[in-house]
PDB file of C-alpha atoms and ligand atoms in Angstrom:
ATOM      1  CA  MET V   1      15.608  15.020 -23.863  1.00 83.00           C
ATOM      2  CA  SER V   2      11.843  14.211 -22.917  1.00 95.00           C
ATOM      3  CA  PHE V   3       8.927  12.071 -22.456  1.00 97.00           C
ATOM      4  CA  ILE V   4       6.000  13.317 -24.842  1.00 98.00           C
ATOM      5  CA  ALA V   5       2.529  12.244 -25.355  1.00 98.00           C
ATOM      6  CA  GLU V   6       0.729  13.550 -28.305  1.00 98.00           C
ATOM      7  CA  GLN V   7      -3.087  13.875 -28.969  1.00 98.00           C
ATOM      8  CA  LEU V   8      -3.913  10.853 -26.624  1.00 98.00           C
ATOM      9  CA  SER V   9      -7.724   9.666 -26.732  1.00 98.00           C
ATOM     10  CA  TYR V  10      -9.211   6.821 -24.983  1.00 98.00           C
ATOM     11  CA  THR V  11     -12.657   5.217 -24.584  1.00 98.00           C
ATOM     12  CA  TYR V  12     -13.204   2.544 -22.443  1.00 98.00           C
ATOM     13  CA  PRO V  13     -14.594  -0.626 -24.127  1.00 96.00           C
ATOM     14  CA  GLY V  14     -18.335  -0.975 -23.892  1.00 96.00           C
ATOM     15  CA  THR V  15     -18.778   2.958 -23.426  1.00 96.00           C
ATOM     16  CA  THR V  16     -19.327   5.600 -25.879  1.00 95.00           C
ATOM     17  CA  LYS V  17     -17.799   8.932 -24.211  1.00 95.00           C
ATOM     18  CA  PRO V  18     -14.168   9.278 -24.671  1.00 97.00           C
ATOM     19  CA  VAL V  19     -12.412   9.689 -21.208  1.00 98.00           C
ATOM     20  CA  LEU V  20      -9.441  11.360 -22.699  1.00 98.00           C
ATOM     21  CA  ASP V  21      -9.565  13.550 -25.817  1.00 97.00           C
ATOM     22  CA  ALA V  22      -6.491  14.664 -27.595  1.00 97.00           C
ATOM     23  CA  VAL V  23      -4.466  14.764 -24.606  1.00 98.00           C
ATOM     24  CA  SER V  24      -0.780  16.106 -25.332  1.00 98.00           C
ATOM     25  CA  LEU V  25       1.958  16.707 -22.590  1.00 97.00           C
ATOM     26  CA  THR V  26       5.745  16.762 -22.236  1.00 97.00           C
ATOM     27  CA  VAL V  27       7.942  16.354 -19.341  1.00 97.00           C
ATOM     28  CA  HIS V  28      11.668  17.046 -19.611  1.00 94.00           C
ATOM     29  CA  VAL V  29      14.389  14.871 -18.000  1.00 91.00           C
ATOM     30  CA  GLY V  30      14.882  16.029 -14.410  1.00 92.00           C
ATOM     31  CA  ASP V  31      11.542  17.782 -14.486  1.00 95.00           C
ATOM     32  CA  THR V  32       8.416  17.352 -12.602  1.00 97.00           C
ATOM     33  CA  LEU V  33       4.974  17.635 -14.335  1.00 98.00           C
ATOM     34  CA  GLY V  34       1.827  17.748 -12.086  1.00 97.00           C
ATOM     35  CA  ILE V  35      -1.549  16.686 -13.427  1.00 97.00           C
ATOM     36  CA  VAL V  36      -4.483  18.161 -11.607  1.00 95.00           C
ATOM     37  CA  GLY V  37      -8.132  17.875 -12.146  1.00 93.00           C
ATOM     38  CA  GLU V  38     -11.398  16.823 -10.295  1.00 90.00           C
ATOM     39  CA  SER V  39     -12.694  13.567  -9.394  1.00 91.00           C
ATOM     40  CA  GLY V  40     -13.503  11.508 -12.715  1.00 94.00           C
ATOM     41  CA  SER V  41     -11.535  14.069 -15.010  1.00 95.00           C
ATOM     42  CA  GLY V  42      -9.414  11.238 -16.463  1.00 96.00           C
ATOM     43  CA  LYS V  43      -6.396  11.606 -14.496  1.00 95.00           C
ATOM     44  CA  SER V  44      -5.841   7.703 -13.711  1.00 94.00           C
ATOM     45  CA  THR V  45      -6.885   6.700 -16.995  1.00 97.00           C
ATOM     46  CA  LEU V  46      -4.243   9.041 -18.558  1.00 97.00           C
ATOM     47  CA  ALA V  47      -1.681   7.550 -16.130  1.00 96.00           C
ATOM     48  CA  ARG V  48      -2.538   4.153 -17.395  1.00 95.00           C
ATOM     49  CA  CYS V  49      -2.174   5.146 -20.891  1.00 97.00           C
ATOM     50  CA  LEU V  50       1.115   6.835 -20.396  1.00 97.00           C
ATOM     51  CA  CYS V  51       2.665   3.660 -18.686  1.00 95.00           C
ATOM     52  CA  GLY V  52       1.569   1.499 -21.149  1.00 95.00           C
ATOM     53  CA  LEU V  53      -1.095  -0.367 -19.193  1.00 93.00           C
ATOM     54  CA  LEU V  54      -3.959   0.854 -21.615  1.00 95.00           C
ATOM     55  CA  GLN V  55      -3.404   1.193 -25.424  1.00 95.00           C
ATOM     56  CA  PRO V  56      -4.745   4.739 -26.412  1.00 97.00           C
ATOM     57  CA  ASP V  57      -7.341   4.522 -29.268  1.00 97.00           C
ATOM     58  CA  ALA V  58      -5.233   7.423 -30.904  1.00 97.00           C
ATOM     59  CA  GLY V  59      -1.994   9.352 -30.403  1.00 97.00           C
ATOM     60  CA  ARG V  60       1.644   8.658 -29.937  1.00 97.00           C
ATOM     61  CA  ILE V  61       4.187   8.532 -26.743  1.00 98.00           C
ATOM     62  CA  SER V  62       7.585   8.888 -27.301  1.00 97.00           C
ATOM     63  CA  LEU V  63      10.839   8.980 -25.031  1.00 97.00           C
ATOM     64  CA  HIS V  64      13.784  11.024 -26.045  1.00 95.00           C
ATOM     65  CA  GLY V  65      12.564  10.950 -29.758  1.00 95.00           C
ATOM     66  CA  ALA V  66      11.899   7.239 -30.088  1.00 95.00           C
ATOM     67  CA  PRO V  67       8.360   5.904 -30.039  1.00 96.00           C
ATOM     68  CA  LEU V  68       7.228   3.707 -27.042  1.00 96.00           C
ATOM     69  CA  SER V  69       4.870   0.853 -28.592  1.00 94.00           C
ATOM     70  CA  LEU V  70       3.275  -2.016 -26.852  1.00 93.00           C
ATOM     71  CA  ARG V  71       3.554  -4.303 -30.181  1.00 93.00           C
ATOM     72  CA  THR V  72       6.009  -7.033 -29.206  1.00 95.00           C
ATOM     73  CA  ALA V  73       7.039  -8.651 -26.033  1.00 95.00           C
ATOM     74  CA  ALA V  74      10.497  -6.810 -26.451  1.00 95.00           C
ATOM     75  CA  ASP V  75       8.687  -3.503 -27.273  1.00 95.00           C
ATOM     76  CA  ARG V  76       6.642  -3.906 -23.831  1.00 94.00           C
ATOM     77  CA  LYS V  77       9.644  -4.969 -21.790  1.00 92.00           C
ATOM     78  CA  ALA V  78      11.377  -1.700 -22.947  1.00 94.00           C
ATOM     79  CA  TYR V  79       8.447   0.423 -22.102  1.00 95.00           C
ATOM     80  CA  TYR V  80       8.238  -1.187 -18.668  1.00 92.00           C
ATOM     81  CA  ARG V  81      11.968  -0.459 -18.180  1.00 93.00           C
ATOM     82  CA  ALA V  82      11.321   3.171 -19.374  1.00 96.00           C
ATOM     83  CA  VAL V  83       8.095   4.093 -17.668  1.00 97.00           C
ATOM     84  CA  GLN V  84       7.091   2.826 -14.128  1.00 95.00           C
ATOM     85  CA  MET V  85       3.787   3.701 -12.501  1.00 94.00           C
ATOM     86  CA  VAL V  86       2.892   4.053  -8.624  1.00 92.00           C
ATOM     87  CA  PHE V  87      -1.064   3.205  -8.628  1.00 88.00           C
ATOM     88  CA  GLN V  88      -3.395   5.277  -6.796  1.00 82.00           C
ATOM     89  CA  ASP V  89      -4.738   2.050  -5.229  1.00 78.00           C
ATOM     90  CA  PRO V  90      -1.352   0.410  -4.144  1.00 69.00           C
ATOM     91  CA  ASP V  91      -3.166  -3.041  -4.247  1.00 72.00           C
ATOM     92  CA  LEU V  92      -2.672  -2.947  -7.910  1.00 76.00           C
ATOM     93  CA  SER V  93       0.936  -2.200  -7.612  1.00 77.00           C
ATOM     94  CA  LEU V  94       1.569  -5.562  -5.836  1.00 86.00           C
ATOM     95  CA  PRO V  95       0.336  -9.155  -6.330  1.00 89.00           C
ATOM     96  CA  ARG V  96      -1.789  -9.757  -3.303  1.00 90.00           C
ATOM     97  CA  HIS V  97      -0.836 -13.184  -2.808  1.00 92.00           C
ATOM     98  CA  LEU V  98       2.820 -12.968  -2.808  1.00 93.00           C
ATOM     99  CA  ALA V  99       5.261 -11.959  -0.362  1.00 95.00           C
ATOM    100  CA  ILE V 100       6.568  -8.369  -0.855  1.00 94.00           C
ATOM    101  CA  GLY V 101      10.107  -9.352  -1.040  1.00 95.00           C
ATOM    102  CA  ILE V 102       9.369 -11.427  -4.545  1.00 95.00           C
ATOM    103  CA  PRO V 103       8.235  -8.290  -6.621  1.00 93.00           C
ATOM    104  CA  LEU V 104      10.702  -6.104  -5.138  1.00 95.00           C
ATOM    105  CA  LEU V 105      13.629  -8.406  -5.621  1.00 95.00           C
ATOM    106  CA  ASP V 106      12.240  -9.188  -9.145  1.00 93.00           C
ATOM    107  CA  ALA V 107      12.206  -5.601 -10.025  1.00 93.00           C
ATOM    108  CA  ALA V 108      15.907  -5.387  -8.772  1.00 94.00           C
ATOM    109  CA  ARG V 109      16.936  -8.202 -10.906  1.00 92.00           C
ATOM    110  CA  LEU V 110      16.632  -6.048 -14.069  1.00 88.00           C
ATOM    111  CA  ARG V 111      19.720  -4.023 -12.672  1.00 89.00           C
ATOM    112  CA  TRP V 112      21.821  -6.180 -10.430  1.00 92.00           C
ATOM    113  CA  THR V 113      22.661  -9.709 -11.488  1.00 91.00           C
ATOM    114  CA  ALA V 114      24.216 -10.761  -7.974  1.00 94.00           C
ATOM    115  CA  ALA V 115      21.692 -12.056  -5.569  1.00 93.00           C
ATOM    116  CA  ASP V 116      23.518 -10.342  -2.514  1.00 94.00           C
ATOM    117  CA  GLU V 117      23.801  -7.265  -4.380  1.00 94.00           C
ATOM    118  CA  ARG V 118      19.977  -6.982  -5.123  1.00 94.00           C
ATOM    119  CA  ARG V 119      19.208  -8.011  -1.425  1.00 94.00           C
ATOM    120  CA  ARG V 120      21.567  -5.045  -0.178  1.00 94.00           C
ATOM    121  CA  GLN V 121      20.014  -2.358  -2.648  1.00 94.00           C
ATOM    122  CA  VAL V 122      16.535  -3.523  -1.626  1.00 95.00           C
ATOM    123  CA  ASP V 123      17.415  -3.149   2.269  1.00 94.00           C
ATOM    124  CA  ALA V 124      18.895   0.174   1.640  1.00 92.00           C
ATOM    125  CA  LEU V 125      15.984   1.595  -0.204  1.00 91.00           C
ATOM    126  CA  LEU V 126      13.415   0.156   2.446  1.00 93.00           C
ATOM    127  CA  LYS V 127      15.494   1.528   5.042  1.00 91.00           C
ATOM    128  CA  GLU V 128      15.326   5.079   3.199  1.00 87.00           C
ATOM    129  CA  LEU V 129      11.518   4.795   3.220  1.00 88.00           C
ATOM    130  CA  ALA V 130      11.466   3.919   6.748  1.00 87.00           C
ATOM    131  CA  LEU V 131       9.844   0.326   6.115  1.00 91.00           C
ATOM    132  CA  PRO V 132      11.091  -2.423   8.541  1.00 91.00           C
ATOM    133  CA  ALA V 133      13.201  -5.116   6.928  1.00 85.00           C
ATOM    134  CA  ASP V 134      10.752  -7.936   7.590  1.00 92.00           C
ATOM    135  CA  VAL V 135       7.976  -6.396   5.236  1.00 93.00           C
ATOM    136  CA  LEU V 136       9.699  -8.672   2.712  1.00 95.00           C
ATOM    137  CA  LYS V 137       8.142 -11.549   4.199  1.00 96.00           C
ATOM    138  CA  ARG V 138       4.662 -10.141   4.541  1.00 96.00           C
ATOM    139  CA  ARG V 139       1.981  -9.972   2.086  1.00 94.00           C
ATOM    140  CA  PRO V 140       0.439  -6.620   1.030  1.00 92.00           C
ATOM    141  CA  ARG V 141      -2.532  -6.964   3.324  1.00 91.00           C
ATOM    142  CA  GLU V 142      -0.282  -7.500   6.357  1.00 93.00           C
ATOM    143  CA  LEU V 143       0.712  -3.963   5.816  1.00 90.00           C
ATOM    144  CA  SER V 144      -0.847  -0.499   6.747  1.00 87.00           C
ATOM    145  CA  GLY V 145      -1.902   1.448   3.835  1.00 83.00           C
ATOM    146  CA  GLY V 146       0.903   3.883   4.080  1.00 85.00           C
ATOM    147  CA  GLN V 147       3.430   0.991   4.207  1.00 88.00           C
ATOM    148  CA  ARG V 148       2.044  -0.289   1.165  1.00 89.00           C
ATOM    149  CA  GLN V 149       2.057   2.905  -0.665  1.00 87.00           C
ATOM    150  CA  ARG V 150       5.809   3.065   0.042  1.00 89.00           C
ATOM    151  CA  VAL V 151       6.615  -0.468  -0.900  1.00 92.00           C
ATOM    152  CA  ALA V 152       4.831   0.444  -4.342  1.00 91.00           C
ATOM    153  CA  VAL V 153       7.289   3.437  -4.588  1.00 92.00           C
ATOM    154  CA  ALA V 154      10.012   1.240  -3.792  1.00 93.00           C
ATOM    155  CA  ARG V 155       9.340  -1.333  -6.374  1.00 94.00           C
ATOM    156  CA  ALA V 156       9.014   1.360  -9.119  1.00 94.00           C
ATOM    157  CA  LEU V 157      12.260   3.131  -8.278  1.00 94.00           C
ATOM    158  CA  LEU V 158      13.941  -0.251  -8.149  1.00 94.00           C
ATOM    159  CA  VAL V 159      13.525  -0.563 -12.078  1.00 93.00           C
ATOM    160  CA  SER V 160      15.232   2.881 -12.198  1.00 92.00           C
ATOM    161  CA  PRO V 161      12.848   4.054 -15.077  1.00 95.00           C
ATOM    162  CA  ALA V 162      13.319   7.227 -17.244  1.00 96.00           C
ATOM    163  CA  VAL V 163       9.718   8.343 -16.151  1.00 97.00           C
ATOM    164  CA  LEU V 164       8.004   7.722 -12.872  1.00 97.00           C
ATOM    165  CA  ILE V 165       4.281   8.356 -12.832  1.00 97.00           C
ATOM    166  CA  LEU V 166       2.814   8.765  -9.391  1.00 96.00           C
ATOM    167  CA  ASP V 167      -1.079   8.542  -8.891  1.00 93.00           C
ATOM    168  CA  GLU V 168      -1.942  10.397  -5.481  1.00 89.00           C
ATOM    169  CA  PRO V 169       1.486   8.927  -4.197  1.00 87.00           C
ATOM    170  CA  THR V 170       1.233  10.332  -0.493  1.00 86.00           C
ATOM    171  CA  SER V 171      -2.598  10.016   0.055  1.00 84.00           C
ATOM    172  CA  ALA V 172      -2.245   7.334   2.746  1.00 80.00           C
ATOM    173  CA  LEU V 173       0.657   9.160   4.586  1.00 83.00           C
ATOM    174  CA  ASP V 174       1.181  11.400   7.545  1.00 86.00           C
ATOM    175  CA  MET V 175       3.017  14.604   7.199  1.00 87.00           C
ATOM    176  CA  VAL V 176       6.401  13.421   8.310  1.00 86.00           C
ATOM    177  CA  LEU V 177       6.102  10.369   6.208  1.00 84.00           C
ATOM    178  CA  ARG V 178       4.847  12.303   2.983  1.00 88.00           C
ATOM    179  CA  GLN V 179       7.813  14.858   3.442  1.00 89.00           C
ATOM    180  CA  ASP V 180      10.487  11.968   3.641  1.00 87.00           C
ATOM    181  CA  LEU V 181       8.986  10.538   0.499  1.00 89.00           C
ATOM    182  CA  LEU V 182       8.894  13.557  -1.637  1.00 92.00           C
ATOM    183  CA  ALA V 183      12.605  14.287  -0.356  1.00 91.00           C
ATOM    184  CA  LEU V 184      13.644  10.862  -1.705  1.00 89.00           C
ATOM    185  CA  LEU V 185      11.645  11.157  -4.833  1.00 93.00           C
ATOM    186  CA  ARG V 186      13.587  14.856  -5.692  1.00 93.00           C
ATOM    187  CA  SER V 187      16.842  13.225  -4.923  1.00 90.00           C
ATOM    188  CA  VAL V 188      16.152  10.233  -7.051  1.00 90.00           C
ATOM    189  CA  ARG V 189      15.132  12.653  -9.893  1.00 92.00           C
ATOM    190  CA  ARG V 190      18.257  14.689  -9.603  1.00 90.00           C
ATOM    191  CA  SER V 191      20.877  11.967  -9.334  1.00 88.00           C
ATOM    192  CA  ARG V 192      19.126   9.787 -11.981  1.00 85.00           C
ATOM    193  CA  GLY V 193      17.782  12.439 -14.097  1.00 89.00           C
ATOM    194  CA  MET V 194      14.350  10.878 -13.890  1.00 95.00           C
ATOM    195  CA  ALA V 195      11.145  12.855 -15.240  1.00 97.00           C
ATOM    196  CA  GLN V 196       8.304  12.586 -12.795  1.00 97.00           C
ATOM    197  CA  ILE V 197       4.705  13.016 -13.347  1.00 98.00           C
ATOM    198  CA  TYR V 198       2.276  13.465 -10.216  1.00 97.00           C
ATOM    199  CA  ILE V 199      -1.159  13.181 -10.446  1.00 95.00           C
ATOM    200  CA  SER V 200      -3.277  14.528  -7.279  1.00 91.00           C
ATOM    201  CA  HIS V 201      -6.296  16.648  -6.580  1.00 85.00           C
ATOM    202  CA  ASP V 202      -4.044  17.815  -3.618  1.00 88.00           C
ATOM    203  CA  LEU V 203      -2.993  21.149  -4.996  1.00 90.00           C
ATOM    204  CA  ASP V 204      -0.554  21.853  -2.335  1.00 90.00           C
ATOM    205  CA  LEU V 205       1.297  18.489  -3.045  1.00 92.00           C
ATOM    206  CA  ILE V 206       1.360  19.722  -6.731  1.00 94.00           C
ATOM    207  CA  ALA V 207       2.368  23.131  -5.490  1.00 94.00           C
ATOM    208  CA  GLN V 208       5.217  21.714  -3.687  1.00 93.00           C
ATOM    209  CA  VAL V 209       6.656  19.363  -6.271  1.00 95.00           C
ATOM    210  CA  ALA V 210       5.874  20.498  -9.737  1.00 96.00           C
ATOM    211  CA  ASP V 211       7.934  22.441 -12.238  1.00 96.00           C
ATOM    212  CA  ALA V 212       4.947  22.555 -14.666  1.00 97.00           C
ATOM    213  CA  VAL V 213       1.243  21.882 -14.466  1.00 97.00           C
ATOM    214  CA  CYS V 214      -1.580  20.633 -16.835  1.00 96.00           C
ATOM    215  CA  VAL V 215      -5.290  20.985 -15.685  1.00 96.00           C
ATOM    216  CA  LEU V 216      -7.373  18.199 -17.041  1.00 96.00           C
ATOM    217  CA  HIS V 217     -11.102  18.532 -17.331  1.00 96.00           C
ATOM    218  CA  GLU V 218     -13.495  16.302 -18.850  1.00 96.00           C
ATOM    219  CA  GLY V 219     -10.690  14.410 -20.562  1.00 97.00           C
ATOM    220  CA  ARG V 220      -9.103  17.457 -22.116  1.00 97.00           C
ATOM    221  CA  ILE V 221      -5.979  19.796 -20.869  1.00 97.00           C
ATOM    222  CA  ILE V 222      -7.697  22.947 -20.562  1.00 96.00           C
ATOM    223  CA  GLU V 223      -4.499  24.892 -19.126  1.00 96.00           C
ATOM    224  CA  ALA V 224      -0.960  24.035 -19.001  1.00 97.00           C
ATOM    225  CA  GLY V 225       2.081  26.138 -18.362  1.00 96.00           C
ATOM    226  CA  SER V 226       4.551  26.708 -15.433  1.00 96.00           C
ATOM    227  CA  LYS V 227       3.411  26.075 -11.796  1.00 95.00           C
ATOM    228  CA  ASP V 228       3.611  29.757 -11.188  1.00 94.00           C
ATOM    229  CA  ALA V 229       1.551  30.756 -14.396  1.00 95.00           C
ATOM    230  CA  VAL V 230      -1.094  27.780 -13.627  1.00 95.00           C
ATOM    231  CA  LEU V 231      -1.500  27.943  -9.765  1.00 94.00           C
ATOM    232  CA  ASN V 232      -0.899  31.771  -9.368  1.00 94.00           C
ATOM    233  CA  HIS V 233      -2.139  33.342 -12.557  1.00 94.00           C
ATOM    234  CA  PRO V 234      -4.873  30.884 -13.803  1.00 94.00           C
ATOM    235  CA  LYS V 235      -6.269  31.831 -17.038  1.00 94.00           C
ATOM    236  CA  HIS V 236      -9.127  29.420 -17.278  1.00 93.00           C
ATOM    237  CA  ASP V 237     -12.284  29.793 -15.061  1.00 93.00           C
ATOM    238  CA  TYR V 238     -12.180  25.998 -14.284  1.00 91.00           C
ATOM    239  CA  THR V 239      -8.546  26.333 -13.104  1.00 92.00           C
ATOM    240  CA  LYS V 240      -9.924  29.350 -10.874  1.00 92.00           C
ATOM    241  CA  ARG V 241     -12.561  27.565  -9.276  1.00 90.00           C
ATOM    242  CA  LEU V 242     -10.349  24.351  -8.781  1.00 88.00           C
ATOM    243  CA  LEU V 243      -8.128  26.841  -6.759  1.00 88.00           C
ATOM    244  CA  ALA V 244     -10.739  28.445  -4.928  1.00 86.00           C
ATOM    245  CA  THR V 245     -11.719  24.981  -3.391  1.00 79.00           C
ATOM    246  CA  VAL V 246      -8.327  24.978  -1.828  1.00 74.00           C
ATOM    247  CA  PRO V 247      -8.829  26.490   1.800  1.00 66.00           C
ATOM    248  CA  THR V 248      -5.060  27.147   2.241  1.00 60.00           C
ATOM    249  CA  HIS V 249      -4.342  28.685  -1.328  1.00 56.00           C
ATOM    250  CA  ASP V 250      -4.471  32.537  -1.038  1.00 54.00           C
ATOM    251  CA  PRO V 251      -3.644  33.653  -4.584  1.00 52.00           C
ATOM    252  CA  ALA V 252      -2.340  37.091  -2.917  1.00 51.00           C
ATOM    253  CA  LYS V 253       0.336  35.221  -1.001  1.00 49.00           C
ATOM    254  CA  PRO V 254       1.397  32.431  -3.337  1.00 48.00           C
ATOM    255  CA  LYS V 255       2.131  29.091  -1.225  1.00 50.00           C
ATOM    256  CA  ILE V 256       4.161  28.210  -3.824  1.00 47.00           C
ATOM    257  CA  LEU V 257       6.743  30.805  -3.008  1.00 42.00           C
ATOM    258  CA  ALA V 258       7.146  29.363   0.461  1.00 41.00           C
ATOM    259  CA  HIS V 259       7.544  25.842  -1.057  1.00 44.00           C
ATOM    260  CA  ARG V 260      10.371  27.036  -3.575  1.00 40.00           C
ATOM    261  CA  ASN V 261      13.339  26.711  -1.394  1.00 38.00           C
ATOM    262  CA  LEU V 262      12.351  22.741  -0.951  1.00 39.00           C
ATOM    263  CA  ARG V 263      13.178  22.050  -4.261  1.00 39.00           C
TER     264      ARG V 263
HETATM  265  N1  ATP K   1     -12.565   0.490 -16.081  1.00 81.42           N
HETATM  266  C1  ATP K   1     -13.420   1.329 -16.526  1.00 81.42           C
HETATM  267  N2  ATP K   1     -14.472   1.131 -17.448  1.00 81.42           N
HETATM  268  C2  ATP K   1     -15.289   2.096 -17.653  1.00 81.42           C
HETATM  269  N3  ATP K   1     -15.209   3.546 -17.285  1.00 81.42           N
HETATM  270  C3  ATP K   1     -14.141   3.749 -16.337  1.00 81.42           C
HETATM  271  C4  ATP K   1     -13.270   2.712 -16.088  1.00 81.42           C
HETATM  272  N4  ATP K   1     -12.265   3.458 -15.155  1.00 81.42           N
HETATM  273  C5  ATP K   1     -12.514   4.633 -15.090  1.00 81.42           C
HETATM  274  N5  ATP K   1     -13.869   5.026 -15.841  1.00 81.42           N
HETATM  275  C6  ATP K   1     -14.357   6.361 -16.079  1.00 81.42           C
HETATM  276  O1  ATP K   1     -13.481   7.108 -16.569  1.00 81.42           O
HETATM  277  C7  ATP K   1     -13.762   8.345 -15.993  1.00 81.42           C
HETATM  278  C8  ATP K   1     -12.307   8.956 -15.634  1.00 81.42           C
HETATM  279  O2  ATP K   1     -11.892   7.878 -14.626  1.00 81.42           O
HETATM  280  P1  ATP K   1     -10.661   8.026 -13.954  1.00 81.42           P
HETATM  281  O3  ATP K   1     -10.338   7.009 -12.894  1.00 81.42           O
HETATM  282  O4  ATP K   1      -9.492   8.347 -15.202  1.00 81.42           O
HETATM  283  O5  ATP K   1     -10.682   9.624 -12.992  1.00 81.42           O
HETATM  284  P2  ATP K   1      -9.680  10.371 -12.003  1.00 81.42           P
HETATM  285  O6  ATP K   1      -9.514  11.808 -12.596  1.00 81.42           O
HETATM  286  O7  ATP K   1      -8.517   9.406 -11.866  1.00 81.42           O
HETATM  287  O8  ATP K   1     -10.491  10.409 -10.659  1.00 81.42           O
HETATM  288  P3  ATP K   1     -10.290  10.353  -9.231  1.00 81.42           P
HETATM  289  O9  ATP K   1      -9.688  11.582  -8.892  1.00 81.42           O
HETATM  290  O10 ATP K   1     -11.380  10.059  -8.442  1.00 81.42           O
HETATM  291  O11 ATP K   1      -9.106   9.537  -9.112  1.00 81.42           O
HETATM  292  C9  ATP K   1     -14.736   8.393 -14.928  1.00 81.42           C
HETATM  293  O12 ATP K   1     -16.178   8.598 -15.650  1.00 81.42           O
HETATM  294  C10 ATP K   1     -14.678   6.973 -14.863  1.00 81.42           C
HETATM  295  O13 ATP K   1     -16.024   6.451 -14.338  1.00 81.42           O
HETATM  296 MG1   MG K   2      -7.566   8.630 -10.101  1.00 81.42          MG
END
């Protein structure tokens, strides 16, 4: 059972250079795929195509063998329930003018019909994410960046998607909150059999969470494989250069071995 993208291409309207060029990837249920690449390589564009926010110019996306389509309203609803995304800019995940409780309880409505049960589930998740219950009454701008990031994760998790895409999910978090968030994401991945895609230029984060890694460069996947193969035995010069920019990454003493017991 897996989430598969085949030969995705995308060019932004009004431009000529493709931002994605025949990108293919597979994530199995319960696994984590890390997508790395320098700024501007197309990571967020790929994420937007994978979650159905952008319609690729070419290519196919399927879940458990069935194509995901954006053609009808019913298709789009099914897509939304199957694939959720936490945006790099948390402002994009949450409507600016609404109190946070509204999108959160709306997301919970997809799974729980009784209002008191919805409220209980939302409160429990906020607690797990170390967010005060009164955030529900506040608007996004009345939260810190780190709180907004966790609220965006909460909203996506309430839908309980089969695939969760996280674009730089820990960039606004301190070390403790980051570890807590990663632990929560790991636990839902296991308990709900979710596939997760982490997009980041933080290779330490990818080393910690990913089973497999894809390297995106100028809109193409130039290297893909297990985390160990890509991060410890990279074949492509570009991947080697990318790894060389990480001060803490010492290929002789792979950091990922130290992280293995965390999974
Ligand atoms: N809405 C848009 N219209 C036109 N071009 C865009 C648009 N969004 C992104 N681009 C261009 O597409 C390319 C890829 O951008 P993208 O945001 O996917 O990169 P990224 O890998 O996520 O970068 P970063 O690590 O900085 O977040 C860049 O050249 C960018 O300028
Ligand atoms: Mg980006």
